């Protein structure tokens, strides 16, 4: 018996239908508060140095929704406002007691770093055709290899500003990509899929909702129809990869590499290059979707070759069926339970998959445990024991 990624919250015997709503409320509150703090941190110094004109100009730039990689101020403000979602969603999961923060990372309740290193291979392979697409027409071989300034124009930013922007992109974009992946492909998918008892229905609904919301979140950036379809197809394939590999590692790398390459190539501000995101074409959508499918194929082959652990080697907490005992007060939605109350998961430290010493803890009734384990004084069973620590 094992549990797939999208059902990981159900491993914890404390899971209740309302806990994800608590986590969502915390995440929304966290986002609002952090945005206020970030706004103060940016607007106050600008108001002090540039006055009302500087503050109004920054507000107008933000209101336009367009992300200009040639402006380090706007770029950093936009990226930081997204980066804060990463610690926010991890804290939300813990505070709502859905499970350890690592529940969102993988079926191992942690980032599988060896697997992450292997995922660099398909990520780099896919980055090559994407780079060629993004730089098509930018180079010339007349008189040697170099930028074709007749086609792209001269850079509109200084070397110092360009260096600052590139350093900023390299430092912030990986966390920005991880934040979006953990929220849309992690928290949303696990929450929705855990609510729906029928697994296949839960998967379809969770992937559909997360993909639609992810694509809709880019409408404010001025994307046209093909741009939204491009983003949506990326989100769809990313969700499938997460479910197929049992973790976020591959999609976080893909997301980060994709955004880094786009921002770095746009950072010089070539005078003839249009940075408007509303000019996507059917051809660019087909190419992008094709590269996403190719990335998925390579990750799938790599996972098979590496014999990747794609599921949690344990059991879900059993659902309530039957009459609750007197001590439960009849509150079957807020008390632990299952096919019988004696099968409630054994707990040690109160965190799914962890003991007080850091070891993994299984639910009662898992492989190697007898019915009623955890209720008769028997030691809890480690459902992950004997399983090779594959990447």
CSV table of C-alpha atoms in Angstrom, one decimal:
chain,number,residue,atom,x,y,z
A,1,UNK,CA,0.0,0.0,0.0
A,2,UNK,CA,1.3,3.5,-0.8
A,3,UNK,CA,0.1,7.1,-1.1
A,4,UNK,CA,0.5,9.3,-4.2
A,5,UNK,CA,1.7,12.9,-4.0
A,6,UNK,CA,-1.7,14.5,-4.3
A,7,UNK,CA,-3.0,12.5,-1.3
A,8,UNK,CA,-0.1,13.2,1.1
A,9,UNK,CA,-2.1,15.3,3.5
A,10,UNK,CA,-4.3,12.3,4.1
A,11,UNK,CA,-1.4,10.4,5.6
A,12,UNK,CA,-1.7,12.6,8.7
A,13,UNK,CA,-4.4,11.4,11.1
A,14,UNK,CA,-5.2,15.0,12.0
A,15,UNK,CA,-6.3,15.9,8.5
A,16,UNK,CA,-9.8,17.5,8.4
A,17,UNK,CA,-11.6,19.1,5.5
A,18,UNK,CA,-11.4,22.5,7.1
A,19,UNK,CA,-7.6,22.5,7.8
A,20,UNK,CA,-6.7,23.6,4.2
A,21,UNK,CA,-9.1,26.5,4.6
A,22,UNK,CA,-7.2,27.6,7.7
A,23,UNK,CA,-4.0,27.3,5.7
A,24,UNK,CA,-5.5,29.3,2.8
A,25,UNK,CA,-6.7,32.0,5.2
A,26,UNK,CA,-3.3,32.2,6.8
A,27,UNK,CA,-1.6,32.4,3.3
A,28,UNK,CA,-3.9,35.2,2.2
A,29,UNK,CA,-3.3,37.1,5.4
A,30,UNK,CA,0.5,36.5,5.1
A,31,UNK,CA,0.4,37.8,1.5
A,32,UNK,CA,-1.5,41.0,2.3
A,33,UNK,CA,0.7,41.8,5.3
A,34,UNK,CA,3.9,41.1,3.4
A,35,UNK,CA,2.8,43.2,0.4
A,36,UNK,CA,2.1,46.1,2.8
A,37,UNK,CA,5.6,45.7,4.3
A,38,UNK,CA,7.2,45.5,0.9
A,39,UNK,CA,5.3,48.6,-0.4
A,40,UNK,CA,6.4,50.6,2.6
A,41,UNK,CA,10.0,49.4,2.1
A,42,UNK,CA,10.0,50.6,-1.5
A,43,UNK,CA,7.7,53.6,-1.5
A,44,UNK,CA,9.0,55.4,1.6
A,45,UNK,CA,12.6,55.7,0.4
A,46,UNK,CA,11.4,56.8,-3.1
A,47,UNK,CA,9.0,59.4,-1.6
A,48,UNK,CA,11.8,60.7,0.6
A,49,UNK,CA,14.3,61.1,-2.3
A,50,UNK,CA,12.0,61.7,-5.3
A,51,UNK,CA,8.9,63.2,-3.8
A,52,UNK,CA,5.4,62.7,-5.0
A,53,UNK,CA,6.5,62.4,-8.6
A,54,UNK,CA,8.6,59.3,-7.9
A,55,UNK,CA,5.9,57.6,-6.0
A,56,UNK,CA,3.2,58.3,-8.6
A,57,UNK,CA,5.6,57.1,-11.4
A,58,UNK,CA,6.2,53.8,-9.5
A,59,UNK,CA,2.4,53.4,-9.0
A,60,UNK,CA,1.8,53.9,-12.7
A,61,UNK,CA,4.4,51.4,-13.6
A,62,UNK,CA,3.0,48.8,-11.3
A,63,UNK,CA,-0.6,49.5,-12.4
A,64,UNK,CA,0.3,48.8,-16.0
A,65,UNK,CA,0.9,45.2,-15.1
A,66,UNK,CA,3.9,44.9,-17.5
A,67,UNK,CA,7.1,43.5,-16.1
A,68,UNK,CA,10.0,45.4,-17.4
A,69,UNK,CA,13.3,43.5,-16.9
A,70,UNK,CA,15.2,46.6,-17.8
A,71,UNK,CA,14.1,48.4,-14.6
A,72,UNK,CA,15.7,46.8,-11.6
A,73,UNK,CA,13.4,48.6,-9.2
A,74,UNK,CA,10.2,47.2,-10.8
A,75,UNK,CA,11.7,43.8,-11.4
A,76,UNK,CA,12.9,43.4,-7.8
A,77,UNK,CA,9.6,44.6,-6.4
A,78,UNK,CA,7.6,42.2,-8.5
A,79,UNK,CA,9.9,39.2,-7.8
A,80,UNK,CA,10.1,39.9,-4.0
A,81,UNK,CA,6.3,40.2,-3.9
A,82,UNK,CA,6.1,36.6,-5.2
A,83,UNK,CA,9.1,35.2,-3.4
A,84,UNK,CA,7.3,35.8,0.0
A,85,UNK,CA,4.7,33.3,-1.0
A,86,UNK,CA,7.2,30.4,-0.5
A,87,UNK,CA,7.8,30.8,3.2
A,88,UNK,CA,4.1,31.7,3.5
A,89,UNK,CA,2.7,28.5,2.0
A,90,UNK,CA,5.2,26.4,4.0
A,91,UNK,CA,4.2,28.1,7.3
A,92,UNK,CA,0.5,27.8,6.3
A,93,UNK,CA,0.8,24.0,6.0
A,94,UNK,CA,2.5,23.7,9.4
A,95,UNK,CA,0.2,26.2,11.3
A,96,UNK,CA,-2.9,24.5,10.0
A,97,UNK,CA,-1.4,21.2,11.0
A,98,UNK,CA,-1.9,19.7,7.6
A,99,UNK,CA,1.5,18.0,8.0
A,100,UNK,CA,5.2,18.9,8.0
A,101,UNK,CA,6.2,21.6,5.5
A,102,UNK,CA,7.9,19.0,3.5
A,103,UNK,CA,4.5,17.6,2.6
A,104,UNK,CA,4.6,20.0,-0.4
A,105,UNK,CA,8.1,19.0,-1.5
A,106,UNK,CA,7.8,15.4,-2.3
A,107,UNK,CA,6.5,12.0,-1.2
A,108,UNK,CA,9.7,11.8,1.0
A,109,UNK,CA,8.5,14.9,2.9
A,110,UNK,CA,11.7,16.7,1.9
A,111,UNK,CA,13.5,17.9,-1.2
A,112,UNK,CA,15.1,14.9,-2.9
A,113,UNK,CA,18.4,16.6,-3.7
A,114,UNK,CA,20.0,13.8,-5.6
A,115,UNK,CA,16.9,13.6,-7.8
A,116,UNK,CA,17.1,17.4,-8.2
A,117,UNK,CA,20.7,17.1,-9.5
A,118,UNK,CA,19.6,14.5,-12.1
A,119,UNK,CA,16.7,16.8,-13.2
A,120,UNK,CA,19.3,19.4,-14.2
A,121,UNK,CA,20.1,17.2,-17.2
A,122,UNK,CA,16.7,17.5,-19.0
A,123,UNK,CA,16.4,21.1,-17.8
A,124,UNK,CA,19.6,22.1,-19.6
A,125,UNK,CA,18.7,20.0,-22.7
A,126,UNK,CA,15.4,21.8,-23.0
A,127,UNK,CA,17.0,25.2,-22.3
A,128,UNK,CA,19.0,24.9,-25.5
A,129,UNK,CA,16.1,25.0,-28.0
A,130,UNK,CA,14.3,27.6,-25.8
A,131,UNK,CA,17.4,29.8,-25.9
A,132,UNK,CA,17.6,29.4,-29.7
A,133,UNK,CA,13.9,30.4,-30.0
A,134,UNK,CA,14.3,33.4,-27.7
A,135,UNK,CA,17.5,34.7,-29.5
A,136,UNK,CA,16.3,34.0,-33.0
A,137,UNK,CA,17.5,36.9,-35.2
A,138,UNK,CA,19.6,38.4,-32.4
A,139,UNK,CA,23.0,37.1,-33.7
A,140,UNK,CA,25.0,37.8,-36.8
A,141,UNK,CA,28.0,35.9,-38.2
A,142,UNK,CA,29.1,38.8,-40.5
A,143,UNK,CA,32.7,39.5,-39.5
A,144,UNK,CA,32.5,36.9,-36.7
A,145,UNK,CA,29.9,35.9,-34.1
A,146,UNK,CA,28.2,38.7,-32.3
A,147,UNK,CA,25.0,40.6,-31.6
A,148,UNK,CA,23.0,41.7,-34.7
A,149,UNK,CA,22.4,45.3,-33.6
A,150,UNK,CA,20.8,46.1,-36.9
A,151,UNK,CA,18.0,43.7,-36.0
A,152,UNK,CA,17.7,44.3,-32.2
A,153,UNK,CA,19.1,47.8,-31.8
A,154,UNK,CA,21.4,49.1,-29.1
A,155,UNK,CA,21.1,48.3,-25.4
A,156,UNK,CA,19.2,51.0,-23.5
A,157,UNK,CA,20.7,50.3,-20.1
A,158,UNK,CA,24.2,50.9,-18.7
A,159,UNK,CA,26.6,48.0,-18.0
A,160,UNK,CA,26.4,48.6,-14.3
A,161,UNK,CA,22.6,48.5,-14.4
A,162,UNK,CA,22.6,45.4,-16.5
A,163,UNK,CA,25.0,43.6,-14.1
A,164,UNK,CA,22.8,44.5,-11.2
A,165,UNK,CA,19.7,43.2,-13.0
A,166,UNK,CA,21.3,39.9,-13.9
A,167,UNK,CA,22.6,39.3,-10.4
A,168,UNK,CA,19.1,40.1,-9.0
A,169,UNK,CA,17.5,37.7,-11.5
A,170,UNK,CA,19.9,34.9,-10.6
A,171,UNK,CA,19.3,35.4,-6.9
A,172,UNK,CA,15.5,35.9,-6.8
A,173,UNK,CA,14.0,34.0,-9.8
A,174,UNK,CA,14.7,30.5,-8.5
A,175,UNK,CA,12.7,31.3,-5.3
A,176,UNK,CA,10.0,33.1,-7.3
A,177,UNK,CA,9.6,30.0,-9.5
A,178,UNK,CA,9.6,27.7,-6.4
A,179,UNK,CA,7.0,29.9,-4.8
A,180,UNK,CA,4.6,29.6,-7.7
A,181,UNK,CA,5.1,25.9,-8.0
A,182,UNK,CA,4.6,25.2,-4.3
A,183,UNK,CA,1.4,27.3,-4.3
A,184,UNK,CA,-0.2,26.1,-7.6
A,185,UNK,CA,1.2,22.6,-8.2
A,186,UNK,CA,1.7,21.8,-4.5
A,187,UNK,CA,-0.8,23.3,-2.1
A,188,UNK,CA,-3.7,23.7,-4.5
A,189,UNK,CA,-3.3,20.2,-6.0
A,190,UNK,CA,-3.0,18.5,-2.7
A,191,UNK,CA,-5.8,20.4,-1.1
A,192,UNK,CA,-8.4,19.8,-3.8
A,193,UNK,CA,-7.4,16.2,-4.4
A,194,UNK,CA,-7.6,15.4,-0.7
A,195,UNK,CA,-11.1,16.7,-0.5
A,196,UNK,CA,-12.4,14.4,-3.2
A,197,UNK,CA,-12.7,10.7,-2.1
A,198,UNK,CA,-12.4,9.3,-5.7
A,199,UNK,CA,-8.7,9.6,-6.6
A,200,UNK,CA,-9.0,9.9,-10.3
A,201,UNK,CA,-11.7,12.6,-10.0
A,202,UNK,CA,-9.7,14.4,-7.4
A,203,UNK,CA,-6.6,14.4,-9.7
A,204,UNK,CA,-8.6,15.8,-12.7
A,205,UNK,CA,-10.3,18.5,-10.8
A,206,UNK,CA,-7.2,19.5,-8.9
A,207,UNK,CA,-5.0,19.8,-12.0
A,208,UNK,CA,-7.8,21.6,-13.9
A,209,UNK,CA,-8.4,24.2,-11.2
A,210,UNK,CA,-4.7,24.8,-10.5
A,211,UNK,CA,-3.9,25.2,-14.2
A,212,UNK,CA,-6.8,27.6,-14.8
A,213,UNK,CA,-5.9,29.7,-11.8
A,214,UNK,CA,-2.2,29.8,-12.8
A,215,UNK,CA,-3.0,30.9,-16.3
A,216,UNK,CA,-5.6,33.5,-15.1
A,217,UNK,CA,-3.0,35.0,-12.7
A,218,UNK,CA,-1.0,36.1,-15.8
A,219,UNK,CA,-3.9,38.0,-17.5
A,220,UNK,CA,-3.0,41.1,-15.5
A,221,UNK,CA,0.5,41.0,-17.2
A,222,UNK,CA,-1.1,41.8,-20.5
A,223,UNK,CA,-0.8,38.3,-22.1
A,224,UNK,CA,-2.9,37.8,-25.2
A,225,UNK,CA,-4.9,34.6,-25.8
A,226,UNK,CA,-1.9,32.6,-27.1
A,227,UNK,CA,0.2,33.8,-24.2
A,228,UNK,CA,-2.4,32.6,-21.7
A,229,UNK,CA,-2.6,29.3,-23.5
A,230,UNK,CA,1.2,29.1,-23.4
A,231,UNK,CA,1.2,29.7,-19.7
A,232,UNK,CA,-1.7,27.3,-19.2
A,233,UNK,CA,0.0,24.5,-21.1
A,234,UNK,CA,3.1,25.0,-19.0
A,235,UNK,CA,1.1,24.7,-15.8
A,236,UNK,CA,-0.8,21.7,-17.1
A,237,UNK,CA,2.4,19.7,-18.0
A,238,UNK,CA,4.1,20.9,-14.8
A,239,UNK,CA,1.2,19.5,-12.7
A,240,UNK,CA,1.4,16.2,-14.5
A,241,UNK,CA,5.2,16.0,-13.9
A,242,UNK,CA,4.7,16.7,-10.2
A,243,UNK,CA,2.1,13.9,-9.9
A,244,UNK,CA,4.2,11.5,-12.0
A,245,UNK,CA,7.5,12.1,-10.1
A,246,UNK,CA,5.9,12.6,-6.6
A,247,UNK,CA,7.6,15.9,-6.0
A,248,UNK,CA,8.3,19.5,-7.0
A,249,UNK,CA,12.0,19.2,-8.0
A,250,UNK,CA,11.8,18.9,-11.8
A,251,UNK,CA,9.1,21.6,-12.2
A,252,UNK,CA,10.9,24.1,-9.9
A,253,UNK,CA,14.0,23.8,-12.0
A,254,UNK,CA,12.2,24.1,-15.3
A,255,UNK,CA,10.2,27.2,-14.1
A,256,UNK,CA,13.4,28.8,-12.7
A,257,UNK,CA,15.5,28.2,-15.8
A,258,UNK,CA,12.7,29.4,-18.1
A,259,UNK,CA,12.2,32.7,-16.3
A,260,UNK,CA,16.0,33.3,-15.8
A,261,UNK,CA,16.6,32.9,-19.5
A,262,UNK,CA,13.8,35.3,-20.5
A,263,UNK,CA,14.7,38.0,-18.0
A,264,UNK,CA,18.4,37.9,-18.7
A,265,UNK,CA,17.8,38.1,-22.5
A,266,UNK,CA,15.5,41.0,-22.0
A,267,UNK,CA,17.6,42.8,-19.4
A,268,UNK,CA,19.8,44.7,-21.9
A,269,UNK,CA,16.7,46.5,-23.3
A,270,UNK,CA,17.5,46.2,-27.0
A,271,UNK,CA,15.8,49.3,-28.5
A,272,UNK,CA,14.1,47.3,-31.3
A,273,UNK,CA,13.0,44.3,-29.2
A,274,UNK,CA,9.4,44.5,-28.1
A,275,UNK,CA,9.0,43.4,-24.4
A,276,UNK,CA,5.2,43.5,-24.6
A,277,UNK,CA,3.9,40.1,-23.5
A,278,UNK,CA,0.7,40.6,-25.6
A,279,UNK,CA,2.4,39.6,-28.9
A,280,UNK,CA,2.5,35.8,-28.5
A,281,UNK,CA,1.7,33.8,-31.6
A,282,UNK,CA,0.3,30.4,-32.3
A,283,UNK,CA,3.8,29.3,-33.4
A,284,UNK,CA,5.3,30.3,-30.1
A,285,UNK,CA,2.6,28.5,-28.2
A,286,UNK,CA,3.1,25.2,-30.2
A,287,UNK,CA,6.8,25.4,-29.7
A,288,UNK,CA,6.5,26.1,-26.0
A,289,UNK,CA,4.0,23.3,-25.5
A,290,UNK,CA,6.2,20.9,-27.5
A,291,UNK,CA,9.2,21.7,-25.3
A,292,UNK,CA,7.1,21.1,-22.2
A,293,UNK,CA,6.1,17.7,-23.5
A,294,UNK,CA,9.7,16.9,-24.4
A,295,UNK,CA,10.8,17.9,-20.9
A,296,UNK,CA,8.1,15.7,-19.4
A,297,UNK,CA,9.2,12.7,-21.6
A,298,UNK,CA,12.9,13.1,-20.5
A,299,UNK,CA,12.0,13.4,-16.8
A,300,UNK,CA,9.8,10.3,-17.1
A,301,UNK,CA,12.5,8.3,-18.7
A,302,UNK,CA,15.0,9.5,-16.1
A,303,UNK,CA,12.7,8.6,-13.3
A,304,UNK,CA,12.3,5.1,-14.6
A,305,UNK,CA,16.0,4.7,-15.1
A,306,UNK,CA,16.7,5.9,-11.6
A,307,UNK,CA,13.9,3.9,-10.1
A,308,UNK,CA,12.5,7.0,-8.4
A,309,UNK,CA,10.3,6.6,-5.4
A,310,UNK,CA,7.1,8.2,-6.6
A,311,UNK,CA,4.8,7.4,-3.8
A,312,UNK,CA,4.9,7.5,0.0
A,313,UNK,CA,5.4,3.9,1.3
A,314,UNK,CA,2.5,4.0,3.9
A,315,UNK,CA,-1.2,4.3,4.3
A,316,UNK,CA,-3.7,7.1,4.3
A,317,UNK,CA,-5.5,7.8,7.6
A,318,UNK,CA,-8.7,5.7,7.4
A,319,UNK,CA,-12.0,7.5,6.8
A,320,UNK,CA,-14.7,7.4,9.4
A,321,UNK,CA,-17.3,4.7,8.9
A,322,UNK,CA,-19.6,3.7,11.7
A,323,UNK,CA,-20.9,5.0,15.0
A,324,UNK,CA,-18.4,7.1,17.0
A,325,UNK,CA,-17.8,6.0,20.6
A,326,UNK,CA,-19.2,8.0,23.5
A,327,UNK,CA,-15.8,9.7,24.2
A,328,UNK,CA,-15.8,11.1,20.7
A,329,UNK,CA,-18.9,13.0,21.3
A,330,UNK,CA,-20.3,12.1,17.9
A,331,UNK,CA,-18.2,14.7,16.2
A,332,UNK,CA,-16.9,12.6,13.3
A,333,UNK,CA,-15.7,15.7,11.4
A,334,UNK,CA,-13.4,16.9,14.1
A,335,UNK,CA,-12.1,13.7,15.7
A,336,UNK,CA,-9.8,11.0,14.3
A,337,UNK,CA,-11.5,7.8,13.0
A,338,UNK,CA,-11.6,5.2,10.3
A,339,UNK,CA,-13.1,1.8,9.6
A,340,UNK,CA,-13.0,1.4,13.4
A,341,UNK,CA,-11.7,3.9,15.9
A,342,UNK,CA,-8.9,1.5,16.9
A,343,UNK,CA,-7.4,2.0,13.5
A,344,UNK,CA,-6.7,5.7,14.0
A,345,UNK,CA,-3.0,6.4,12.9
A,346,UNK,CA,-0.4,6.1,15.6
A,347,UNK,CA,1.2,9.4,16.4
A,348,UNK,CA,4.4,10.2,18.2
A,349,UNK,CA,5.3,13.9,17.7
A,350,UNK,CA,2.2,15.0,16.0
A,351,UNK,CA,3.7,15.4,12.6
A,352,UNK,CA,3.0,13.1,9.7
A,353,UNK,CA,6.0,11.1,8.7
A,354,UNK,CA,8.2,12.3,11.6
A,355,UNK,CA,9.0,11.0,15.1
A,356,UNK,CA,10.5,13.2,17.7
A,357,UNK,CA,13.9,11.9,16.6
A,358,UNK,CA,13.3,12.7,12.9
A,359,UNK,CA,12.3,9.2,11.7
A,360,UNK,CA,9.3,8.5,9.5
A,361,UNK,CA,6.1,7.3,11.2
A,362,UNK,CA,3.5,5.2,9.5
A,363,UNK,CA,-0.2,5.0,10.2
A,364,UNK,CA,-1.5,2.1,12.1
A,365,UNK,CA,-2.5,-0.7,9.8
A,366,UNK,CA,0.4,-0.1,7.5
A,367,UNK,CA,2.6,-2.9,6.2
A,368,UNK,CA,4.1,-4.8,9.2
A,369,UNK,CA,1.6,-3.4,11.7
A,370,UNK,CA,-1.3,-5.1,13.3
A,371,UNK,CA,-4.8,-3.7,13.5
A,372,UNK,CA,-5.1,-1.4,16.5
A,373,UNK,CA,-1.4,-0.5,16.6
A,374,UNK,CA,-0.9,2.7,18.5
A,375,UNK,CA,-3.9,2.1,20.7
A,376,UNK,CA,-2.8,-0.9,22.8
A,377,UNK,CA,0.6,0.5,23.8
A,378,UNK,CA,2.5,-1.0,20.9
A,379,UNK,CA,5.3,1.1,19.4
A,380,UNK,CA,4.3,2.9,16.2
A,381,UNK,CA,5.5,1.3,13.0
A,382,UNK,CA,7.9,3.0,10.6
A,383,UNK,CA,6.3,2.4,7.2
A,384,UNK,CA,9.3,3.7,5.4
A,385,UNK,CA,11.7,1.2,7.0
A,386,UNK,CA,13.4,-1.2,4.6
A,387,UNK,CA,12.8,1.1,1.6
A,388,UNK,CA,16.0,2.1,-0.2
A,389,UNK,CA,16.7,5.8,-0.1
A,390,UNK,CA,16.6,6.3,-3.8
A,391,UNK,CA,17.0,9.7,-5.3
